[in-house]
Short mmCIF file of C-alpha atoms in Angstrom, two decimals:
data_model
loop_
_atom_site.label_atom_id
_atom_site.label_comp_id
_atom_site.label_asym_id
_atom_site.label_seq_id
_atom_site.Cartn_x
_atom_site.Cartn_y
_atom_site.Cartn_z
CA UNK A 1 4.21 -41.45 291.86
CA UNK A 2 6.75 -40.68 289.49
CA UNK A 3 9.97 -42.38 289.86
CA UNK A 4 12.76 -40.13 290.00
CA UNK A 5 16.46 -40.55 291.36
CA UNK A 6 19.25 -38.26 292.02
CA UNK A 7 22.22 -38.71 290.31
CA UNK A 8 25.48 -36.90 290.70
CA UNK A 9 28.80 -36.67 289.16
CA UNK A 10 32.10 -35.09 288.94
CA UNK A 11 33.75 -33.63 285.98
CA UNK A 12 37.75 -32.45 286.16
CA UNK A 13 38.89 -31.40 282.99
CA UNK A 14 42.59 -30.87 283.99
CA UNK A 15 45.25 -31.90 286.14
CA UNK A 16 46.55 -35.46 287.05
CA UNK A 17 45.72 -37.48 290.01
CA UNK A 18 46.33 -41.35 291.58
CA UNK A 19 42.99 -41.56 293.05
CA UNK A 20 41.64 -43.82 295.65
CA UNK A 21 37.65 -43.73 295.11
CA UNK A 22 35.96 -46.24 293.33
CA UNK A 23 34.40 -44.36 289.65
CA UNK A 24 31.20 -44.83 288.31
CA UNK A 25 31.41 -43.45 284.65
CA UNK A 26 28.52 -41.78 283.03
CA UNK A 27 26.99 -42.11 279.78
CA UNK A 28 25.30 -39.07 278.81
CA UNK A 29 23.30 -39.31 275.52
CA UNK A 30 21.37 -36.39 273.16
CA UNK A 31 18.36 -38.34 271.57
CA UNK A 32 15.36 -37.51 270.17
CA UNK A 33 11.42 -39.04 270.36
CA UNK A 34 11.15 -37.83 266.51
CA UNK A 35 14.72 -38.98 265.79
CA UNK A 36 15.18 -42.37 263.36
CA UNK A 37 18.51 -43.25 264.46
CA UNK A 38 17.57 -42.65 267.58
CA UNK A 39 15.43 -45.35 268.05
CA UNK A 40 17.11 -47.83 265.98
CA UNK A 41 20.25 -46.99 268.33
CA UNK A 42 18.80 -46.86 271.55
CA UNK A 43 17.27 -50.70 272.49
CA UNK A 44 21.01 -51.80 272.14
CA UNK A 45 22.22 -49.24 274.06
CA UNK A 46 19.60 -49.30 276.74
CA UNK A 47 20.51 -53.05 276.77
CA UNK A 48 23.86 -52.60 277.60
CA UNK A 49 22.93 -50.03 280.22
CA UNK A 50 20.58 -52.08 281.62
CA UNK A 51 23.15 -55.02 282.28
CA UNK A 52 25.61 -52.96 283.94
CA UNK A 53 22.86 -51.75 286.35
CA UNK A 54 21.21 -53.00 289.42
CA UNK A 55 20.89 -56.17 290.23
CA UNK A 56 23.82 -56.60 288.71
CA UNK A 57 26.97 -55.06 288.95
CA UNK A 58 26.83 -51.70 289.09
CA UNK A 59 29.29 -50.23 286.34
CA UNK A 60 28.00 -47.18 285.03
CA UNK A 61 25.08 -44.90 285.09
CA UNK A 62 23.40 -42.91 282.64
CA UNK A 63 21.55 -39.89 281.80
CA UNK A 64 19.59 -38.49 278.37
CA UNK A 65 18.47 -35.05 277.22
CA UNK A 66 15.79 -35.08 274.81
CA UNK A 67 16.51 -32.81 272.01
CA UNK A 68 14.38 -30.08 270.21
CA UNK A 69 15.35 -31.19 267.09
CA UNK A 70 14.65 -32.98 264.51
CA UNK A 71 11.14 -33.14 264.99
CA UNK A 72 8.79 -33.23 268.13
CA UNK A 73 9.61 -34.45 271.48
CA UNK A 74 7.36 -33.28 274.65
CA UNK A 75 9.93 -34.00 277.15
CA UNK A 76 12.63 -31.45 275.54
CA UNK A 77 9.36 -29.10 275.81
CA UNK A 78 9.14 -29.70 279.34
CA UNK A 79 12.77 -28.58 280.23
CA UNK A 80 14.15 -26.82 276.79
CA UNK A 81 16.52 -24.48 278.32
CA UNK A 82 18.72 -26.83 280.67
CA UNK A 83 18.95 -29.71 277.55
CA UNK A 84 20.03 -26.55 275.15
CA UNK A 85 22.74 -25.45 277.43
CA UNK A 86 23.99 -29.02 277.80
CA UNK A 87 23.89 -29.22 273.91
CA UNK A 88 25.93 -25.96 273.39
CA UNK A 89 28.59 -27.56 276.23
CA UNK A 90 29.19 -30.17 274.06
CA UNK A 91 28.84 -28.79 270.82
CA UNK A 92 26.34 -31.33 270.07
CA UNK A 93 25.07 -30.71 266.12
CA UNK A 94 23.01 -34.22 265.45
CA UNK A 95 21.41 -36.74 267.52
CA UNK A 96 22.26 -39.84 268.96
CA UNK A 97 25.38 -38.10 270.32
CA UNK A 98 27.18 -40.02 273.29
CA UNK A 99 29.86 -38.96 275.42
CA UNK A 100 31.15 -41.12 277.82
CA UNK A 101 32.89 -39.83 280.99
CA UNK A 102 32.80 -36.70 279.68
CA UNK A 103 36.01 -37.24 277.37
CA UNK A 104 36.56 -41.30 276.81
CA UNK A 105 34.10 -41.28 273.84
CA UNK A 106 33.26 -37.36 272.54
CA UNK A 107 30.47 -36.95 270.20
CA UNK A 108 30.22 -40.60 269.16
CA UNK A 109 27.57 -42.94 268.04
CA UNK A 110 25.85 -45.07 270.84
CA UNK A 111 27.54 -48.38 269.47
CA UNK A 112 30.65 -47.18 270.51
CA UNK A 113 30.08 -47.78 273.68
CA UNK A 114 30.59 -51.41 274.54
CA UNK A 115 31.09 -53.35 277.27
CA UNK A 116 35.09 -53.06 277.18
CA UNK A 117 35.10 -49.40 277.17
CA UNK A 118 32.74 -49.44 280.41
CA UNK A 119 34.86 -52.06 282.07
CA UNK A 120 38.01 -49.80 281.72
CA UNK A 121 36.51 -46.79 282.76
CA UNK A 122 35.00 -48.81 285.93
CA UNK A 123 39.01 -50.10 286.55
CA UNK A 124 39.70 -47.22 286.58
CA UNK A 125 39.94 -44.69 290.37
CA UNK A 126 38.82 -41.21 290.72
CA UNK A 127 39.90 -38.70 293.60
CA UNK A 128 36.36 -38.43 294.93
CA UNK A 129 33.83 -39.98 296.62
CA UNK A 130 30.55 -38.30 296.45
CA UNK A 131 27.41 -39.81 298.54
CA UNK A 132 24.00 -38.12 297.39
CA UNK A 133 20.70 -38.23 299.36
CA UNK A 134 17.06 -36.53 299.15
CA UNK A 135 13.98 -36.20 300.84
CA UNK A 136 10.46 -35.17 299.74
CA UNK A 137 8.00 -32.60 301.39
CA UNK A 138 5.10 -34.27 302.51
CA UNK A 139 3.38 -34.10 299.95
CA UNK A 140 5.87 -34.54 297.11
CA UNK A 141 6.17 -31.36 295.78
CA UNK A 142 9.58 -30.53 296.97
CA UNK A 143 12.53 -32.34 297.09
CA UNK A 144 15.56 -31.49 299.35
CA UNK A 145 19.64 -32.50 298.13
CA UNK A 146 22.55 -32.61 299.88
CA UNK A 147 26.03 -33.54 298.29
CA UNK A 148 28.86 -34.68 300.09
CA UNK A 149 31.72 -34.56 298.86
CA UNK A 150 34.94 -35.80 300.07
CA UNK A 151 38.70 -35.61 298.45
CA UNK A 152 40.69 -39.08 298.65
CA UNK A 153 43.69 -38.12 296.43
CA UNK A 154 44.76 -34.46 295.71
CA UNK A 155 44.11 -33.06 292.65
CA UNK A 156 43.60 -29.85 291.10
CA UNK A 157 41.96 -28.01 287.67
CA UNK A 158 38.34 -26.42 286.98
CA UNK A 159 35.49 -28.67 288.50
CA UNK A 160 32.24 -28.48 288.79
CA UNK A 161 29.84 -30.19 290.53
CA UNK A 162 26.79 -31.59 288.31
CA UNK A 163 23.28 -32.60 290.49
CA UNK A 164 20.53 -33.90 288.34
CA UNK A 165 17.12 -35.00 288.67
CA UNK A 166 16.16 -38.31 286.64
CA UNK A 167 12.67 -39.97 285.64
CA UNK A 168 14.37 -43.88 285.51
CA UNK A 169 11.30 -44.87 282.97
CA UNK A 170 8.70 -43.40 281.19
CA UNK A 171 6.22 -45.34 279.25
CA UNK A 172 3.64 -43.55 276.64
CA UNK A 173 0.68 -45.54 275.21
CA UNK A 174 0.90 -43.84 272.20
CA UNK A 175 4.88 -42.59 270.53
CA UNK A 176 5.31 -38.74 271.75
CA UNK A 177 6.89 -38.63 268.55
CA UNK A 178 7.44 -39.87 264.76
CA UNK A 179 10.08 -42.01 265.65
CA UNK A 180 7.80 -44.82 267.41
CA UNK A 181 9.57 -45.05 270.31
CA UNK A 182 7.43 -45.16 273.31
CA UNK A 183 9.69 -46.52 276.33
CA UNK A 184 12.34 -43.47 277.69
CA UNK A 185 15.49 -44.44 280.25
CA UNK A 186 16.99 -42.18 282.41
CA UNK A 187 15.73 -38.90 281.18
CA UNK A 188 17.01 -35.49 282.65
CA UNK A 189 13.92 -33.61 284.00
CA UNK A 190 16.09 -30.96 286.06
CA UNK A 191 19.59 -29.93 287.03
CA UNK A 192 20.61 -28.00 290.65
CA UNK A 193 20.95 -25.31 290.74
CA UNK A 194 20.88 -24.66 286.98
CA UNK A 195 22.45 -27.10 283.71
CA UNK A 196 26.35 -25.25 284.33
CA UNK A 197 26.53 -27.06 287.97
CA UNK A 198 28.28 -26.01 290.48
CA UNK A 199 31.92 -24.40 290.59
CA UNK A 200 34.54 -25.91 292.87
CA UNK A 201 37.49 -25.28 294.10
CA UNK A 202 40.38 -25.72 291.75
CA UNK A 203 43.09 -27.50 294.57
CA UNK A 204 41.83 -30.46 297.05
CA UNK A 205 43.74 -32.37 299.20
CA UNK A 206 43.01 -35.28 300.51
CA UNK A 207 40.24 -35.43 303.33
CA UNK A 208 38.97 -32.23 302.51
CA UNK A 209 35.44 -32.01 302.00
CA UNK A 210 32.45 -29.59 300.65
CA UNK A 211 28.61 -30.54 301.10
CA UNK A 212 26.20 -28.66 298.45
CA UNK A 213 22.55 -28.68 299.47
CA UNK A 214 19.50 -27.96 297.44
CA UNK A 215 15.81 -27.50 297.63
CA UNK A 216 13.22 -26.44 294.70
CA UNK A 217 9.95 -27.97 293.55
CA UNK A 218 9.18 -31.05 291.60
CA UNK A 219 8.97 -29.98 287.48
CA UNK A 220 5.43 -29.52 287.23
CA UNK A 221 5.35 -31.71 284.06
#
């Protein structure tokens, strides 16, 4: 069996807040199997993620989209459409390409994120607290999602929910691509419902809550 996890998280791209929820910032990174930089990039990177993971502490999570460019990558080919819409959000133009809680580090180079820059982000509160859980059909070719979310410090601006599906690892005998790289963290396989999330209301208060729930096949891949 393949392993997958959920992972959720919350982007609010205006309005201030004093939250009370403890934040789990999110590294999400454009690479690419065919992609030079890529791979001389990502062991430090992965690294880094790695030690701010389970067992250890947990500071931050991550999640990558596999490019269609430079060259050839079979995992962008399995899910082209949701990676190209998250590359047109960003305005990604060249890969590796990190952003970092959506805003603390914008189109960057992996080594800019370091372990100071996670620590901050971790001090730091956020006016939600989402739980995420799934089941699988019987026999594993569904999965069902439900979201809670729960306001602990008003706030208000556009948000959107984001649910995505992850494969943690994913290990290839032979490199899928020219780069050599044949180990893969944390890649996106699928978003719910779609790669542009889920709209929320623009004004919470506090103990207000909304529960999203979603239910679609495995990716076939």
């Amino acid at each position: 069996m393949k392993k997958i996890t959920f992972l959720a998280s919350m982007l609010a791209f205006t309005g201030a807040s004093f939250a009370q929820s403890q934040r789990l910032p999110l590294l999400e990174e454009f690479t690419q199997a065919s992609c030079g930089p890529c791979a001389a990039a990502n062991p430090t990177l992965n690294a880094l993620l790695s030690a701010n993971a389970a067992p250890n502490t947990v500071k931050t999570d991550s999640l990558k989209y596999q490019t269609s460019w430079p060259g050839v990558d079979t995992m962008n080919a399995q899910n082209a459409s949701e990676v190209a819409t998250r590359v047109s959000y960003y305005g990604v133009t060249g890969v590796p390409d990190i952003e970092y809680d959506g805003t603390v580090i914008s189109g960057g180079a992996p080594g800019q994120l370091t372990q100071t820059v996670i620590n901050n982000e971790y001090a730091a509160t956020s006016p939600f607290t989402v739980n995420l859980s799934h089941s699988f059909s019987a026999d594993y070719d569904s999965v069902f999602i439900t979201m809670d979310i729960t306001c602990t410090q008003a706030v208000s601006g556009p948000l959107k929910a984001h649910v995505a599906l992850v494969e943690r690892e994913i290990h290839f005998a032979t490199a899928p691509g020219s780069n050599g790289e044949k180990d893969f963290y944390s890649i996106m396989r699928k978003m719910y419902p779609n790669a542009s999330g889920t709209t929320l209301a623009t004004t919470w208060t506090v103990g207000q809550t909304q529960t999203l729930t979603f239910a679609d096949a495995i990716p076939s891949y």
